[in-house]
GROMACS .gro file of C-alpha atoms in nm:
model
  410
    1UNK     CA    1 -21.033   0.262  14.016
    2UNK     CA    2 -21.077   0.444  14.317
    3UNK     CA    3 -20.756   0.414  14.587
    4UNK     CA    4 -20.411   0.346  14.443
    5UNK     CA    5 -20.172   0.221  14.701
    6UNK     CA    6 -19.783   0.247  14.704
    7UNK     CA    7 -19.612  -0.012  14.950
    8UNK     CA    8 -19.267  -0.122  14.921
    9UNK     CA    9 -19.323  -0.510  14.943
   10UNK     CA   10 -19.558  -0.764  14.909
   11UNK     CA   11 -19.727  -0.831  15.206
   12UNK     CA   12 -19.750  -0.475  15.275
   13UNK     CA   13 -19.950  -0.448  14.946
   14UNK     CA   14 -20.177  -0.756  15.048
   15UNK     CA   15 -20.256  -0.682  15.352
   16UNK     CA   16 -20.398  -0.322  15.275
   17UNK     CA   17 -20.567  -0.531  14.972
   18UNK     CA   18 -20.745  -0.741  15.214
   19UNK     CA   19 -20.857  -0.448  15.470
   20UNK     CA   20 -20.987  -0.293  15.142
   21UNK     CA   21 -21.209  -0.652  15.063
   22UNK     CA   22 -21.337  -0.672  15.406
   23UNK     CA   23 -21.498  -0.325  15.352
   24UNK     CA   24 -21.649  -0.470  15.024
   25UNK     CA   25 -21.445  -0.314  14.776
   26UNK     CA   26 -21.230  -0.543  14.536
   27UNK     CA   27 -20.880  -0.518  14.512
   28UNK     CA   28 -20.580  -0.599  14.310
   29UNK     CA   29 -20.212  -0.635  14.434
   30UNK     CA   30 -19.966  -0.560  14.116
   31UNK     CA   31 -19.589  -0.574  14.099
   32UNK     CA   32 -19.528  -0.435  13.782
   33UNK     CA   33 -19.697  -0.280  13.461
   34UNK     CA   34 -19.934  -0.282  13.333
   35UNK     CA   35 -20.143  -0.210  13.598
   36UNK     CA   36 -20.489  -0.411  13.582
   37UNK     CA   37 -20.768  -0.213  13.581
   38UNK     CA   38 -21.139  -0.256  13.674
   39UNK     CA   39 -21.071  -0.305  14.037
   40UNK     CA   40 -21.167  -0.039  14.343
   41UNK     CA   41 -20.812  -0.007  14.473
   42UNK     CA   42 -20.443  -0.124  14.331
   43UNK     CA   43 -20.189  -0.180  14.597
   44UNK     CA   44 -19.838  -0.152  14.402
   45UNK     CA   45 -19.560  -0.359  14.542
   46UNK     CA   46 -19.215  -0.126  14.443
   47UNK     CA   47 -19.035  -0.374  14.608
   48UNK     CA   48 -18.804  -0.134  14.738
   49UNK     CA   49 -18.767  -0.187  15.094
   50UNK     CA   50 -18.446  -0.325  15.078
   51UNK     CA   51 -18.297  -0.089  14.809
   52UNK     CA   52 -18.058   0.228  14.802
   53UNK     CA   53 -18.226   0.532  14.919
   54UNK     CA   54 -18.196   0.714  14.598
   55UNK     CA   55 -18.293   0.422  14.378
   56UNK     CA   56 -18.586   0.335  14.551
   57UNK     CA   57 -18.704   0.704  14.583
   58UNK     CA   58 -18.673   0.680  14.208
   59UNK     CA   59 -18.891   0.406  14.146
   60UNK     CA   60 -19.169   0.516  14.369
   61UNK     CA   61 -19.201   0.831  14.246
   62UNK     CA   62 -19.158   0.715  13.846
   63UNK     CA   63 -19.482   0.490  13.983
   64UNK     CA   64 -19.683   0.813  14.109
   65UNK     CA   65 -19.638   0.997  13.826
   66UNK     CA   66 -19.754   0.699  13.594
   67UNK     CA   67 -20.048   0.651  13.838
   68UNK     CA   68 -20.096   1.041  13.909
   69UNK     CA   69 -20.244   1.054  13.543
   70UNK     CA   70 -20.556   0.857  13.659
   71UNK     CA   71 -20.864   1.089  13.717
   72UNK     CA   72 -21.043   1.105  14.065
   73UNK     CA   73 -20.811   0.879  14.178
   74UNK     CA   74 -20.655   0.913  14.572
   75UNK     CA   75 -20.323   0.793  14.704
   76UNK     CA   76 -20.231   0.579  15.012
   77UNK     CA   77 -19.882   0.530  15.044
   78UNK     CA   78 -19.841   0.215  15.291
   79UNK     CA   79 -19.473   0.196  15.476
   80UNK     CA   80 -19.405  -0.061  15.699
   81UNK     CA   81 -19.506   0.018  16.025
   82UNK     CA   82 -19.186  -0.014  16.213
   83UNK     CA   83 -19.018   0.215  15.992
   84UNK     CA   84 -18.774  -0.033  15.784
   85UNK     CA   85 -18.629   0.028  15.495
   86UNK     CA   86 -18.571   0.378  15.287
   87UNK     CA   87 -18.897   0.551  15.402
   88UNK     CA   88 -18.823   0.912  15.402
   89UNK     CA   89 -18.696   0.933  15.082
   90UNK     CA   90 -18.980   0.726  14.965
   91UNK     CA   91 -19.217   0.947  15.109
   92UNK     CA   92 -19.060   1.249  14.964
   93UNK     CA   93 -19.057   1.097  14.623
   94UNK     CA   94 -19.441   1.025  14.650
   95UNK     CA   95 -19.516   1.374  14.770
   96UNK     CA   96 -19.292   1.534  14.467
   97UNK     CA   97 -19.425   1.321  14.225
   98UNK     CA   98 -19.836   1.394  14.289
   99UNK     CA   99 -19.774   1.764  14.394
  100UNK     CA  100 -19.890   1.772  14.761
  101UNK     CA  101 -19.713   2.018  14.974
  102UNK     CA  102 -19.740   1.765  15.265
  103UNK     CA  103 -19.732   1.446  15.423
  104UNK     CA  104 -19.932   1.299  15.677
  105UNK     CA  105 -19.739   0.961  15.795
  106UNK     CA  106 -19.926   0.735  16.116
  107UNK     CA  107 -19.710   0.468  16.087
  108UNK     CA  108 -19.873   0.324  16.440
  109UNK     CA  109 -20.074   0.003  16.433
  110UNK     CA  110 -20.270   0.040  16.806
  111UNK     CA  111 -20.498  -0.255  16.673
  112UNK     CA  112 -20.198  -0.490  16.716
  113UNK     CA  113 -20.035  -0.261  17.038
  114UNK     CA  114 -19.807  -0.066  16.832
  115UNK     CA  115 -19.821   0.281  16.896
  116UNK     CA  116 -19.673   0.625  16.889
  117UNK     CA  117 -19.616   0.801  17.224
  118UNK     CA  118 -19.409   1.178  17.227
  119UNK     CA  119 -19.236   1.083  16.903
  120UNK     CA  120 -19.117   0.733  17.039
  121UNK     CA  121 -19.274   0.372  16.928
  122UNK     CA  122 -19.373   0.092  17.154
  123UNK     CA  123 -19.463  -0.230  17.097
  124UNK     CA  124 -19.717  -0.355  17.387
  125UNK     CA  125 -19.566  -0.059  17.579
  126UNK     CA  126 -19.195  -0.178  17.529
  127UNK     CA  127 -18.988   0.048  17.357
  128UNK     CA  128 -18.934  -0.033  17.000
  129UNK     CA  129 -18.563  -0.100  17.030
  130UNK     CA  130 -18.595  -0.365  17.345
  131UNK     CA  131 -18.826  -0.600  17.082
  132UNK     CA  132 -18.744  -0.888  16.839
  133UNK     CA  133 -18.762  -0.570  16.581
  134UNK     CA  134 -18.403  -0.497  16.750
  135UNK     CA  135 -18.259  -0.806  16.588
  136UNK     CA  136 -18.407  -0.806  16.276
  137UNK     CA  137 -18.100  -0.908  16.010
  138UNK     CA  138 -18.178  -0.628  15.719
  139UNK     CA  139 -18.353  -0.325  15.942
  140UNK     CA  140 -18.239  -0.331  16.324
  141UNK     CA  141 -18.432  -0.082  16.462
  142UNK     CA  142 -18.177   0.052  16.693
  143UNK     CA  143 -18.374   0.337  16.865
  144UNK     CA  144 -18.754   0.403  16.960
  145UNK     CA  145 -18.709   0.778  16.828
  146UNK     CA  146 -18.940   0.787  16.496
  147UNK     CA  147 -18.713   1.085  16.376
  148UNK     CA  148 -18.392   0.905  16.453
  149UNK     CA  149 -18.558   0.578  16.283
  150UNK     CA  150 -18.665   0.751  15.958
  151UNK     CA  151 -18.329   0.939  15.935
  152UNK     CA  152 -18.235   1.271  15.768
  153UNK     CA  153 -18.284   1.394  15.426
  154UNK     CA  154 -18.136   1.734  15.282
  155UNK     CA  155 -18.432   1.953  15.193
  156UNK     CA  156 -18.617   1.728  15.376
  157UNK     CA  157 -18.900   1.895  15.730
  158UNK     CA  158 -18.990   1.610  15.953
  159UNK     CA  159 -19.237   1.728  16.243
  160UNK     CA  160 -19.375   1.528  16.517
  161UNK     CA  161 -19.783   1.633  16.660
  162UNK     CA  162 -19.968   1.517  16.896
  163UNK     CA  163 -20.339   1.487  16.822
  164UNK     CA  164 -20.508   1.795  16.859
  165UNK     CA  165 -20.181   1.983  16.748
  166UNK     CA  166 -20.224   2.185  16.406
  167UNK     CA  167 -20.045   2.022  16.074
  168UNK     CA  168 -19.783   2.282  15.887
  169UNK     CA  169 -19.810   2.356  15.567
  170UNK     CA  170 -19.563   2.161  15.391
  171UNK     CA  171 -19.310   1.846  15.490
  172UNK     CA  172 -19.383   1.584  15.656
  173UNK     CA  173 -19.540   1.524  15.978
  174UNK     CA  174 -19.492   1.206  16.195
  175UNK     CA  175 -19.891   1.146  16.377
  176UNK     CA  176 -19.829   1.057  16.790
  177UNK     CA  177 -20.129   0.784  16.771
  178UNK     CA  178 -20.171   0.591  17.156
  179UNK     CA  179 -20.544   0.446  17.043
  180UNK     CA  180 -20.775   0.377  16.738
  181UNK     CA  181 -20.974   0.663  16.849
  182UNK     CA  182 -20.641   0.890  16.751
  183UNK     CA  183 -20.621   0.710  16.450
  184UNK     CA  184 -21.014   0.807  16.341
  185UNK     CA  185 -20.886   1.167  16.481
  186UNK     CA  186 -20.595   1.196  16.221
  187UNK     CA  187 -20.825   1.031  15.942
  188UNK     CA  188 -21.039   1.341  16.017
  189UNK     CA  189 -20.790   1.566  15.920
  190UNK     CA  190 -20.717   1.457  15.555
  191UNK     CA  191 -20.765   1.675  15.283
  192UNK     CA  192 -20.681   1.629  14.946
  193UNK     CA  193 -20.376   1.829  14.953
  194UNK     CA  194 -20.231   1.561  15.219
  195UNK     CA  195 -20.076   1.302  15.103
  196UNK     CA  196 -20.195   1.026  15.357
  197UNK     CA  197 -19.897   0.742  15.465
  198UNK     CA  198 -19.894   0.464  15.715
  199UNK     CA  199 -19.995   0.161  15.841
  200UNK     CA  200 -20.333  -0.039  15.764
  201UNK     CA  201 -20.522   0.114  16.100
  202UNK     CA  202 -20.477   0.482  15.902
  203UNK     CA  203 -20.558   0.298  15.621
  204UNK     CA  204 -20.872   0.140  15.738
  205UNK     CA  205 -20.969   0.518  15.924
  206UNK     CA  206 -20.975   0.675  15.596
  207UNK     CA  207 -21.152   0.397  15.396
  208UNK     CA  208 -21.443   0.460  15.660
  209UNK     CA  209 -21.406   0.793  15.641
  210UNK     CA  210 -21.481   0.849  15.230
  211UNK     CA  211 -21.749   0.557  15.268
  212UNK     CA  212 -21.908   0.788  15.534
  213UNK     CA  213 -21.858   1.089  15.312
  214UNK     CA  214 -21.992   0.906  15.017
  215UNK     CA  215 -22.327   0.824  15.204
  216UNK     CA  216 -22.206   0.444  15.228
  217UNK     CA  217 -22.194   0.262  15.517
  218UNK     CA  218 -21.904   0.048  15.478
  219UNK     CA  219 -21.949  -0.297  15.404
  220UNK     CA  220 -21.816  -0.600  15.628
  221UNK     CA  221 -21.695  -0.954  15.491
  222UNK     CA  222 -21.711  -1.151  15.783
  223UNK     CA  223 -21.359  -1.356  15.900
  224UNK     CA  224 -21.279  -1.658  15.717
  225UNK     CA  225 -21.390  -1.995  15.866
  226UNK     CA  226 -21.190  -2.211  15.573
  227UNK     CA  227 -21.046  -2.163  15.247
  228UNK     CA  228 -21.209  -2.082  14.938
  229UNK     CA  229 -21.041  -2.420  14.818
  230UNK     CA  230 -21.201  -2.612  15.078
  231UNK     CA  231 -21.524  -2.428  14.992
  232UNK     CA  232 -21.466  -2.554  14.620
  233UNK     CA  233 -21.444  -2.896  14.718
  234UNK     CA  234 -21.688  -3.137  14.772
  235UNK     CA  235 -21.771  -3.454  14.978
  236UNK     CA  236 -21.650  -3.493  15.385
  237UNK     CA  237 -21.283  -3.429  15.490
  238UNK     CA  238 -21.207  -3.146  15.217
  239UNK     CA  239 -21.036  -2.951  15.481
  240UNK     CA  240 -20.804  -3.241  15.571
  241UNK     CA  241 -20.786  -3.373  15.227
  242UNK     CA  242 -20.635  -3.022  15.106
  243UNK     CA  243 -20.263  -3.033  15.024
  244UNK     CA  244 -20.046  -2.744  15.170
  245UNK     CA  245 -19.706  -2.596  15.112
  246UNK     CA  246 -19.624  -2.408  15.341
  247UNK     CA  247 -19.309  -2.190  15.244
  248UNK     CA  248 -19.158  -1.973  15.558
  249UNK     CA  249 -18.839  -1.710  15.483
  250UNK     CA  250 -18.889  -1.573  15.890
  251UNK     CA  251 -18.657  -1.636  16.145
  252UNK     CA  252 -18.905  -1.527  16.424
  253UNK     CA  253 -18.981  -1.678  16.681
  254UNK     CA  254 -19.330  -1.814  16.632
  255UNK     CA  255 -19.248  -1.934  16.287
  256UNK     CA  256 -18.984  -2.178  16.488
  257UNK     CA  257 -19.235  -2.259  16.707
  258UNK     CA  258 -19.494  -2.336  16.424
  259UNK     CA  259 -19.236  -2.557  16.281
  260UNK     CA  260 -19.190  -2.747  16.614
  261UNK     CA  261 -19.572  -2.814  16.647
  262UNK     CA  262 -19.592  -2.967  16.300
  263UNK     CA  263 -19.309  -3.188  16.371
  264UNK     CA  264 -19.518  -3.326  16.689
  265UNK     CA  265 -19.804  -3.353  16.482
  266UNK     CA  266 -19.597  -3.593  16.210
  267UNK     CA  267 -19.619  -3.333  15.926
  268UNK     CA  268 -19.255  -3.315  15.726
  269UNK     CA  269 -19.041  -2.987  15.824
  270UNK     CA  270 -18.768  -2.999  15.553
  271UNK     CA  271 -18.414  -2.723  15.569
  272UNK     CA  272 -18.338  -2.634  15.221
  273UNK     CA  273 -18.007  -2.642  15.388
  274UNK     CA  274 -17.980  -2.892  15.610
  275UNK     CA  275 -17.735  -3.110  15.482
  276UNK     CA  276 -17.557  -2.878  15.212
  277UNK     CA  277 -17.698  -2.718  14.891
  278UNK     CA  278 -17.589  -2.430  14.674
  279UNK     CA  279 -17.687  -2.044  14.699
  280UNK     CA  280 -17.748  -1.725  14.495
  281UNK     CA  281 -18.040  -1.902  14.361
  282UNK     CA  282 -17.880  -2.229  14.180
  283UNK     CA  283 -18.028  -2.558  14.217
  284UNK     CA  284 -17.763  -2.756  14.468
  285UNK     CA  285 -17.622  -3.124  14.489
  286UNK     CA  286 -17.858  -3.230  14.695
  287UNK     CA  287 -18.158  -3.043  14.591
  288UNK     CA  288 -18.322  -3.313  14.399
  289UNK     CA  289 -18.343  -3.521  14.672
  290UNK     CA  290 -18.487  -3.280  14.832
  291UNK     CA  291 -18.759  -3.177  14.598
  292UNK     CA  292 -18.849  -3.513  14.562
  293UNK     CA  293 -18.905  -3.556  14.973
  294UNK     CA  294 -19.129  -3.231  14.946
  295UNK     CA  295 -19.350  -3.357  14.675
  296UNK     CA  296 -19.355  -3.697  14.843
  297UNK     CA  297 -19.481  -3.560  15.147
  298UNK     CA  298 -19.755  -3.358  15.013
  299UNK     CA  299 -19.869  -3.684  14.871
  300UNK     CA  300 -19.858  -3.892  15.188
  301UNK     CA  301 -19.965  -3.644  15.442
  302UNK     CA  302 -20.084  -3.354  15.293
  303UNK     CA  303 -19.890  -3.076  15.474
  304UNK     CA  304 -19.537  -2.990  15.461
  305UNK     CA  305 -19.326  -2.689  15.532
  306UNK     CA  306 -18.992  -2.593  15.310
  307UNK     CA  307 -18.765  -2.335  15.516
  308UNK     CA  308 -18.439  -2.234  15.493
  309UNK     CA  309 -18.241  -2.401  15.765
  310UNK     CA  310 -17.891  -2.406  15.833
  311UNK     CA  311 -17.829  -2.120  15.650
  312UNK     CA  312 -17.480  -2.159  15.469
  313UNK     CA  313 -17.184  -1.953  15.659
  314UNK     CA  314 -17.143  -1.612  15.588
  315UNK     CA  315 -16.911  -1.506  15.283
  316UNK     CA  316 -17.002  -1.795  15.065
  317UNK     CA  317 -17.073  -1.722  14.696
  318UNK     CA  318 -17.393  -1.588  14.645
  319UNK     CA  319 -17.497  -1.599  15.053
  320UNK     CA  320 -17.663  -1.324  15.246
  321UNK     CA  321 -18.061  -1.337  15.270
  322UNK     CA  322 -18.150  -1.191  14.896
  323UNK     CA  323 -17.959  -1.492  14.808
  324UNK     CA  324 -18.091  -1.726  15.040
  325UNK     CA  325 -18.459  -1.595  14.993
  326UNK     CA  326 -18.405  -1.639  14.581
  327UNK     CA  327 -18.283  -2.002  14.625
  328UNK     CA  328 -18.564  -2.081  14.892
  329UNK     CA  329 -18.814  -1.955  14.598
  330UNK     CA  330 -18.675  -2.149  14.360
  331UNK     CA  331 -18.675  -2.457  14.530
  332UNK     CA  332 -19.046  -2.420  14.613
  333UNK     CA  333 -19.121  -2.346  14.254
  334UNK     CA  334 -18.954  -2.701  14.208
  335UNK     CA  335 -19.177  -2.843  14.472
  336UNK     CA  336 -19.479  -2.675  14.316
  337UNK     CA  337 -19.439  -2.753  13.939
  338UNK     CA  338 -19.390  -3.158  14.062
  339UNK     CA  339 -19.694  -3.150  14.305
  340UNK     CA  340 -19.913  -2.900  14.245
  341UNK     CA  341 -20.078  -2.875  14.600
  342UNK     CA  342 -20.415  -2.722  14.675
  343UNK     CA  343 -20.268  -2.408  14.846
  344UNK     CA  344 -19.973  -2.238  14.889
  345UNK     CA  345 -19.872  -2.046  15.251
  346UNK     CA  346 -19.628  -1.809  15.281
  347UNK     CA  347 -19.436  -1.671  15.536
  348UNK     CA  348 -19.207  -1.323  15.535
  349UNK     CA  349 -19.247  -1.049  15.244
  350UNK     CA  350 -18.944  -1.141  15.055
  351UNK     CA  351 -19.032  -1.503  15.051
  352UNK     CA  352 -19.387  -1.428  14.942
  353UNK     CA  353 -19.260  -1.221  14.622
  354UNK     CA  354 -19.016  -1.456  14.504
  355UNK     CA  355 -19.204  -1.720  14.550
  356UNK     CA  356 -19.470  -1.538  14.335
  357UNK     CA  357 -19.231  -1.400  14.037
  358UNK     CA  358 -19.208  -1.769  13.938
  359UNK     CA  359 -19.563  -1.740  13.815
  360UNK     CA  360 -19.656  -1.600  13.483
  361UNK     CA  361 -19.914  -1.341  13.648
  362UNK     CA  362 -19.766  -1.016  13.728
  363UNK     CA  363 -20.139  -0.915  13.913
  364UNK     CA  364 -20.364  -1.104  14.174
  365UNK     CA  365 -20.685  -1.025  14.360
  366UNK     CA  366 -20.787  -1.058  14.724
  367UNK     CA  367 -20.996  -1.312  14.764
  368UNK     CA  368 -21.031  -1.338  15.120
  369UNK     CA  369 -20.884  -1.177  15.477
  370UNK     CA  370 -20.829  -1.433  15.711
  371UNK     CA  371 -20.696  -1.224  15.973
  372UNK     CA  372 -20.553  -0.870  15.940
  373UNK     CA  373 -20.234  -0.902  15.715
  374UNK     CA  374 -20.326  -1.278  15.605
  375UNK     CA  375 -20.458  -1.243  15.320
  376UNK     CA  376 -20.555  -1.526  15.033
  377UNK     CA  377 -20.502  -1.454  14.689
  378UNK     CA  378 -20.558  -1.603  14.315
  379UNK     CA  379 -20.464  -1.496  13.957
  380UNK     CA  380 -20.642  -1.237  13.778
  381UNK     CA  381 -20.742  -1.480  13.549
  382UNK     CA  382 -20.721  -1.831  13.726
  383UNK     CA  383 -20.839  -1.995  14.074
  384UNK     CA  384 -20.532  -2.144  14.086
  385UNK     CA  385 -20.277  -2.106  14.285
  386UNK     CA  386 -20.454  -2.008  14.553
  387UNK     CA  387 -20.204  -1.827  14.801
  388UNK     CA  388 -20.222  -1.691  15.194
  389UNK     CA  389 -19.932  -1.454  15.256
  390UNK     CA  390 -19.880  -1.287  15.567
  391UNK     CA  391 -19.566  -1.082  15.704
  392UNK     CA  392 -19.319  -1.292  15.887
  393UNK     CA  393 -19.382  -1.082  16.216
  394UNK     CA  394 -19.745  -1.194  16.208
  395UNK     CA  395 -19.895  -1.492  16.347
  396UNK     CA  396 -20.059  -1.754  16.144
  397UNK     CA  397 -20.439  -1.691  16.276
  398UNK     CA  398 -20.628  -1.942  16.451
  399UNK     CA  399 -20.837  -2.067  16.136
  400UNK     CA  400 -20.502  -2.108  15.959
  401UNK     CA  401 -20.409  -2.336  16.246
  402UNK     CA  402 -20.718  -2.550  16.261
  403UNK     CA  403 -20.647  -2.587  15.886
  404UNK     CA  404 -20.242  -2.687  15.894
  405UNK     CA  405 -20.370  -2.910  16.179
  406UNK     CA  406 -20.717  -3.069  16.113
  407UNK     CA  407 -20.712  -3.426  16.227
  408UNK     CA  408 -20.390  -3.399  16.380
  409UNK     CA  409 -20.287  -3.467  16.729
  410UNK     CA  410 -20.042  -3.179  16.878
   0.00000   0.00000   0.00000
């Protein structure tokens, strides 16, 4: 093992897994001990994004100092790169736990137009707290102020620099990044004394950077053009003959209008719900029924999409989205067990790890990057599932679309 990687949820984990295969170097996403080994980097999901600041600062650092016993190994912890969820004490815990005197966090993404400007975020130049992010029903990101976003802890230096500007010695220090060429700039600075944080741009900066120092030029997989399971098949058709699932926990925008377009191309768009149905992860009244329309549409047209629809009113036993999320999971592992479809897509982080706890594998290995953040995965062990997860602020890519709609008419 080469490159352990901290992230605190699932997609976060897979999507630095699958920057790490397209530079040729395999990669395992693990939620929980032990840790597989034999792979070139292990990207941890803590899930811990939507915990207690103090409990999740435990749990990452308890992970570092398990992992910090591993020889010759370096650290990457990934955050999300809008700043949700209990990140400075996170960060803190990381940097206590592996002894580094400081941390060197470039949260920006300017591959995707996210960026850092004077200590303030953008998103395509709008200001971080006039997007969708403003909304969002856990983190509302309520400011553009990275200082004001990662909020205070006692004991705890956050600086802001510009590139160019020296580092200090110890705390942590927020990275201004406008371009990818600031991002290679800040990847120039690490030392081994930093502990590097951020989004998958650093991420990818660095990974160049040791394969430079190493003498390596770094390898390239090229982009996906179909899935592995289509690649496994045999005979014409095998895209269109694939079965999907697709299971979506997002409320954004494009994953409504996703829905939309598969309901004009006849493929079945079913609310868990719609209708009624329990919470807090029981199996409802009407579930059945519903399970049995989901496995009966896989058969007869191959596609279908399970979401959460009308979500029940707030204040009911077990409501609120952990408790939605857990019952949408369950409900798909229903769907699953009855069906068993070729491939499995899913949509938002939390969605994505419940939906994956209901398998017996606690590890998985990128397979394949379809698009930066979309990433396929399989069992350590076993081809099957096969599984595409991407962040629920992500768009599917366009090879995922000519997938979900080969031989369709939109």
């Amino acid at each position: 093992m080469k490159l352990v990687v901290v992230a605190d949820d699932l997609t976060g984990a897979a999507e630095l897994a699958g920057a790490a295969w397209a530079r040729g170097l395999s990669a395992c996403v693990a939620r929980r001990s032990p840790w597989p080994e034999g792979c070139d980097v292990l990207c941890v999901d803590t899930d811990t994004r939507d915990l207690p600041a103090d409990e999740a600062g435990r749990i990452v650092g308890d992970v570092a100092r398990a992992l910090g016993r591993l020889v010759g190994v370096r650290f990457y912890k990934k955050v999300d790169s809008v700043l949700r969820g209990p990140v400075l004490a996170e960060l803190e815990a990381m940097r206590q736990a592996l002894g580094r005197p400081c941390v060197l966090l470039l949260p920006a993404n300017p591959s995707r137009g996210r960026v850092i400007r004077d200590g303030h975020y953008f998103i395509q130049d709008v200001p971080l707290d006039r997007t969708e992010f403003a909304r969002d029903p856990r983190h509302p990101r309520a400011s553009s102020d990275v200082c004001r976003l990662l909020g205070p802890q006692e004991g705890v230096s956050v600086v802001v620099r510009r590139p160019g500007q020296s580092l200090p010695e110890k705390g942590i220090v927020v990275a201004d990044a406008g371009s990818e060429a600031d991002v290679e700039a800040w990847a120039g600075l690490w030392t081994e004394t930093l502990l590097a944080a951020g989004g998958v741009d650093f991420f990818r900066a660095l990974l160049d950077r040791w394969a430079a120092e190493e003498g390596k030029r770094p390898a390239r997989h090229g982009s996906a053009g179909t899935s592995r399971v289509c690649e496994e098949r045999t005979g014409s058709g095998a895209a269109s003959g694939l079965r999907i699932l697709m299971v979506s926990g997002t409320a954004s925008p494009q994953a409504r209008a996703w829905r939309e377009a598969s309901e004009r191309a006849g493929i079945p768009v079913v609310g868990l719900f719609d209708g009624g149905g329990s919470v807090g992860g029981g199996v409802g009244p009407g579930w059945e029924g519903k399970v049995a329309m989901c496995a009966s549409a896989l058969a007869r047209v191959g596609r279908m999409i399970l979401f959460l629809g009308a979500i029940a009113a707030p204040g009911a036993p077990g409501s609120g989205p952990a408790g939605w999320v857990e019952s949408l999971a369950r409900a798909a592992g229903l769907v699953w067990g009855r069906s068993k479809p070729d491939l499995l897509l899913l949509e938002g982080g939390a969605t994505a790890a419940a939906v994956l706890d209901g398998f017996p594998w606690g590890a998985w290995r990128a397979v394949r990057e379809w698009a930066p953040g979309v990433v396929e995965l399989r069992g350590l062990e076993t081809d099957r599932p096969a599984v595409i997860v991407k962040p629920g602020s992500y768009p599917w890519p366009e090879s995922i679309r000519e997938l979900w709609f080969v031989g369709r008419r939109l």
